[in-house]
Amino acid sequence: AQSVTQPDIHITVSEGASLELRCNYSYGATPYLFWYVQSPGQGLQLLLKYFSGDTLVQGIKGFEAEFKRSQSSFNLRKPSVHWSDAAEYFCAVGGHTGTASKLTFGTGTRLQVTL
Amino acid sequence: DGGITQSPKYLFRKEGQNVTLSCEQNLNHDAMYWYRQDPGQGLRLIYYSQIVNDFQKGDIAEGYSVSREKKESFPLTVTSAQKNPTAFYLCASIDGGALEAGELFFGEGSRLTVL
């Protein structure tokens, strides 16, 4: 069965500092991988996705993620965090059946940004 | 602007009552989904519908029911059989249901509290 692990429940960074949020997945083949962001009391917004090809993917709001097959990881990065990035971030894995009904979400990492 | 509208945003229910959460989308998407979100947990799929008049159980369908009489509407009923209904409920949709072809869009959620 597929699964996603986000080891960090809560991360605090200073504004302007770099950020890396960890995501490890378990899937029997090449996965589809996603990062979503959720502001308090809101729905989720897609930051970026990986299906195939270049293992470094660029997303919205200056985020990027790197797919590392050997480490079963898809970590999210941002070079310089802004206070508005404070939110909860979810990693998700989906299979090549391609339907959203097969998405598995991680438990999320809450990001706090200090000024 | 196109999007997904969930209502009500907040809902309080007494034990033993059924409640219905509304989800309407004007994106002309075929597939719609209901997720449940609890603190410290990822999103869990309750029900989904790929086309009108058809829907499938997700991972945690017990105590919930849905209907899909119109393409744009996918209401969720939380029945009295749901043992722990207090949660944040998210509705989502995607064009055609295929992750490669589109993006899963989310509503802003409905928070249900059982008193």
Short mmCIF file of C-alpha atoms in Angstrom, two decimals:
data_model
loop_
_atom_site.label_atom_id
_atom_site.label_comp_id
_atom_site.label_asym_id
_atom_site.label_seq_id
_atom_site.Cartn_x
_atom_site.Cartn_y
_atom_site.Cartn_z
CA ALA A 1 0.00 0.00 0.00
CA GLN A 2 1.19 3.50 -0.72
CA SER A 3 2.01 5.87 2.11
CA VAL A 4 3.49 9.27 2.82
CA THR A 5 5.53 10.34 5.83
CA GLN A 6 6.14 13.92 6.82
CA PRO A 7 8.52 13.57 9.77
CA ASP A 8 8.27 17.16 10.97
CA ILE A 9 4.99 18.11 12.59
CA HIS A 10 6.00 21.70 13.21
CA ILE A 11 8.86 23.85 11.89
CA THR A 12 9.78 27.41 12.80
CA VAL A 13 12.02 29.54 10.60
CA SER A 14 12.97 33.18 10.54
CA GLU A 15 11.78 35.34 7.71
CA GLY A 16 14.42 35.40 4.99
CA ALA A 17 15.88 32.04 6.01
CA SER A 18 15.83 29.01 3.77
CA LEU A 19 13.29 26.25 4.20
CA GLU A 20 13.20 22.53 3.58
CA LEU A 21 10.18 20.39 4.39
CA ARG A 22 10.70 16.66 4.27
CA CYS A 23 8.50 14.10 2.58
CA ASN A 24 9.15 10.39 2.23
CA TYR A 25 6.87 8.12 0.30
CA SER A 26 6.29 4.44 -0.21
CA TYR A 27 5.04 3.30 -3.58
CA GLY A 28 5.73 0.28 -5.73
CA ALA A 29 6.50 2.13 -8.95
CA THR A 30 7.26 5.64 -10.09
CA PRO A 31 4.82 7.79 -8.15
CA TYR A 32 2.98 10.97 -8.86
CA LEU A 33 4.01 13.41 -6.11
CA PHE A 34 2.41 16.63 -4.96
CA TRP A 35 2.83 19.40 -2.46
CA TYR A 36 -0.18 21.35 -1.25
CA VAL A 37 -0.42 24.35 1.07
CA GLN A 38 -3.29 25.13 3.43
CA SER A 39 -3.80 28.44 5.17
CA PRO A 40 -5.78 28.31 8.45
CA GLY A 41 -9.44 27.49 7.90
CA GLN A 42 -8.97 27.24 4.15
CA GLY A 43 -8.85 24.58 1.50
CA LEU A 44 -5.68 23.23 -0.06
CA GLN A 45 -3.83 24.83 -2.95
CA LEU A 46 -1.45 22.96 -5.22
CA LEU A 47 2.13 24.22 -5.00
CA LEU A 48 3.77 21.82 -7.42
CA LYS A 49 3.68 18.31 -8.80
CA TYR A 50 5.98 15.67 -10.22
CA PHE A 51 4.92 13.12 -12.79
CA SER A 52 8.08 12.32 -14.73
CA GLY A 53 11.11 13.92 -16.34
CA ASP A 54 13.24 16.53 -14.61
CA THR A 55 13.52 15.60 -10.96
CA LEU A 56 13.66 19.22 -9.84
CA VAL A 57 10.26 20.81 -10.22
CA GLN A 58 9.35 24.44 -9.82
CA GLY A 59 6.09 25.57 -8.32
CA ILE A 60 4.20 28.66 -7.39
CA LYS A 61 5.25 31.20 -4.76
CA GLY A 62 8.94 30.45 -5.28
CA PHE A 63 8.81 26.85 -4.07
CA GLU A 64 10.65 23.92 -5.62
CA ALA A 65 10.91 20.23 -4.84
CA GLU A 66 13.32 17.50 -5.79
CA PHE A 67 12.36 13.90 -6.47
CA LYS A 68 15.01 11.49 -5.26
CA ARG A 69 14.10 7.94 -6.16
CA SER A 70 17.01 6.41 -4.24
CA GLN A 71 15.83 8.06 -1.04
CA SER A 72 12.08 7.82 -1.74
CA SER A 73 11.88 11.51 -0.99
CA PHE A 74 10.25 14.59 -2.40
CA ASN A 75 11.41 17.46 -0.20
CA LEU A 76 10.01 20.95 -0.60
CA ARG A 77 12.39 23.91 -0.55
CA LYS A 78 12.34 27.67 -0.66
CA PRO A 79 15.48 29.82 -0.59
CA SER A 80 14.00 32.71 1.38
CA VAL A 81 10.83 32.40 3.42
CA HIS A 82 8.30 35.21 3.68
CA TRP A 83 5.95 35.72 6.63
CA SER A 84 3.03 34.93 4.32
CA ASP A 85 4.38 31.39 3.86
CA ALA A 86 3.19 30.48 7.35
CA ALA A 87 0.70 27.67 6.73
CA GLU A 88 0.37 23.91 6.78
CA TYR A 89 2.01 21.92 4.01
CA PHE A 90 0.91 18.52 2.80
CA CYS A 91 2.78 16.06 0.65
CA ALA A 92 0.72 13.57 -1.34
CA VAL A 93 1.45 10.52 -3.48
CA GLY A 94 -0.68 9.10 -6.23
CA GLY A 95 -0.31 6.16 -8.49
CA HIS A 96 -0.25 5.79 -12.21
CA THR A 97 -3.88 4.86 -12.26
CA GLY A 98 -3.98 8.60 -12.40
CA THR A 99 -7.17 9.26 -10.51
CA ALA A 100 -7.43 11.60 -7.59
CA SER A 101 -9.32 8.93 -5.69
CA LYS A 102 -5.98 7.19 -5.20
CA LEU A 103 -4.16 10.13 -3.63
CA THR A 104 -2.64 9.52 -0.19
CA PHE A 105 -1.87 12.58 1.89
CA GLY A 106 0.74 12.98 4.59
CA THR A 107 -0.14 14.29 8.02
CA GLY A 108 1.19 17.74 7.26
CA THR A 109 3.93 20.07 8.50
CA ARG A 110 2.93 23.32 10.11
CA LEU A 111 5.30 26.16 9.26
CA GLN A 112 5.68 29.11 11.55
CA VAL A 113 7.65 32.15 10.38
CA THR A 114 9.18 34.51 12.90
CA LEU A 115 9.94 38.12 12.02
CA ASP B 1 -14.40 33.42 -11.23
CA GLY B 2 -14.64 29.66 -11.24
CA GLY B 3 -14.30 27.76 -8.04
CA ILE B 4 -15.81 25.52 -5.40
CA THR B 5 -18.23 26.86 -2.83
CA GLN B 6 -18.84 24.99 0.38
CA SER B 7 -21.54 25.90 2.86
CA PRO B 8 -22.01 26.40 5.65
CA LYS B 9 -18.52 27.33 6.78
CA TYR B 10 -19.35 26.46 10.39
CA LEU B 11 -22.04 24.10 11.58
CA PHE B 12 -23.05 22.87 14.99
CA ARG B 13 -25.07 19.74 15.44
CA LYS B 14 -26.61 17.91 18.33
CA GLU B 15 -25.92 14.23 18.66
CA GLY B 16 -28.42 12.13 16.74
CA GLN B 17 -29.05 14.71 14.03
CA ASN B 18 -28.23 14.35 10.38
CA VAL B 19 -26.62 17.33 8.67
CA THR B 20 -25.94 18.07 5.02
CA LEU B 21 -22.90 19.94 3.78
CA SER B 22 -23.20 21.66 0.44
CA CYS B 23 -20.57 21.64 -2.29
CA GLU B 24 -21.11 23.49 -5.56
CA GLN B 25 -18.58 23.98 -8.35
CA ASN B 26 -18.75 26.08 -11.50
CA LEU B 27 -15.55 24.69 -13.03
CA ASN B 28 -17.44 22.21 -15.19
CA HIS B 29 -15.42 19.42 -13.62
CA ASP B 30 -16.53 15.84 -13.96
CA ALA B 31 -15.11 14.41 -10.75
CA MET B 32 -15.84 15.56 -7.22
CA TYR B 33 -14.53 14.39 -3.85
CA TRP B 34 -15.23 14.71 -0.15
CA TYR B 35 -12.39 14.57 2.35
CA ARG B 36 -12.32 14.63 6.11
CA GLN B 37 -9.48 16.38 7.92
CA ASP B 38 -8.67 15.86 11.60
CA PRO B 39 -5.84 17.54 13.53
CA GLY B 40 -2.54 15.75 13.03
CA GLN B 41 -3.94 13.58 10.27
CA GLY B 42 -3.84 13.86 6.55
CA LEU B 43 -6.91 14.12 4.40
CA ARG B 44 -9.00 10.98 4.25
CA LEU B 45 -11.34 10.28 1.36
CA ILE B 46 -15.00 9.81 2.26
CA TYR B 47 -16.78 9.56 -1.11
CA TYR B 48 -16.09 10.48 -4.68
CA SER B 49 -18.02 10.80 -7.90
CA GLN B 50 -16.58 10.56 -11.40
CA ILE B 51 -19.83 11.34 -13.24
CA VAL B 52 -23.39 12.39 -12.55
CA ASN B 53 -25.58 9.78 -10.88
CA ASP B 54 -22.59 7.68 -9.88
CA PHE B 55 -20.44 7.73 -6.76
CA GLN B 56 -18.04 5.45 -4.93
CA LYS B 57 -17.08 4.92 -1.32
CA GLY B 58 -13.72 6.13 -0.20
CA ASP B 59 -11.68 4.96 2.74
CA ILE B 60 -14.00 6.17 5.51
CA ALA B 61 -17.53 6.14 4.07
CA GLU B 62 -19.30 4.65 7.08
CA GLY B 63 -21.83 7.08 8.55
CA TYR B 64 -21.86 9.32 5.48
CA SER B 65 -23.99 9.52 2.35
CA VAL B 66 -23.81 11.53 -0.87
CA SER B 67 -25.74 12.21 -4.04
CA ARG B 68 -24.72 13.48 -7.46
CA GLU B 69 -27.86 14.54 -9.29
CA LYS B 70 -26.19 17.46 -11.03
CA LYS B 71 -22.70 17.88 -12.36
CA GLU B 72 -22.05 20.98 -10.31
CA SER B 73 -23.35 19.70 -6.97
CA PHE B 74 -22.13 16.99 -4.60
CA PRO B 75 -23.73 17.29 -1.15
CA LEU B 76 -22.50 15.25 1.78
CA THR B 77 -24.82 14.09 4.55
CA VAL B 78 -23.27 13.28 7.90
CA THR B 79 -25.68 10.85 9.51
CA SER B 80 -26.28 10.03 13.13
CA ALA B 81 -24.46 6.76 12.46
CA GLN B 82 -21.15 8.59 12.17
CA LYS B 83 -19.61 8.04 15.60
CA ASN B 84 -17.17 10.92 15.60
CA PRO B 85 -18.38 13.55 13.15
CA THR B 86 -16.59 16.60 14.55
CA ALA B 87 -14.06 17.48 11.85
CA PHE B 88 -13.16 19.79 8.99
CA TYR B 89 -14.70 18.67 5.71
CA LEU B 90 -13.22 19.54 2.34
CA CYS B 91 -14.79 19.21 -1.06
CA ALA B 92 -12.62 19.03 -4.17
CA SER B 93 -12.99 18.60 -7.90
CA ILE B 94 -10.86 17.81 -10.93
CA ASP B 95 -11.55 17.82 -14.63
CA GLY B 96 -12.00 14.24 -15.78
CA GLY B 97 -10.61 12.82 -12.55
CA ALA B 98 -7.14 12.34 -14.03
CA LEU B 99 -4.23 13.77 -12.10
CA GLU B 100 -2.04 14.11 -15.19
CA ALA B 101 -4.54 16.26 -17.00
CA GLY B 102 -5.57 18.65 -14.30
CA GLU B 103 -5.33 19.97 -10.81
CA LEU B 104 -7.39 19.02 -7.80
CA PHE B 105 -9.20 22.18 -6.69
CA PHE B 106 -10.46 22.50 -3.13
CA GLY B 107 -13.23 24.45 -1.49
CA GLU B 108 -12.62 26.41 1.70
CA GLY B 109 -14.09 23.73 3.89
CA SER B 110 -16.89 23.28 6.39
CA ARG B 111 -16.19 22.82 10.07
CA LEU B 112 -18.71 20.59 11.79
CA THR B 113 -18.90 20.47 15.56
CA VAL B 114 -21.13 18.04 17.40
CA LEU B 115 -22.32 19.33 20.74
#
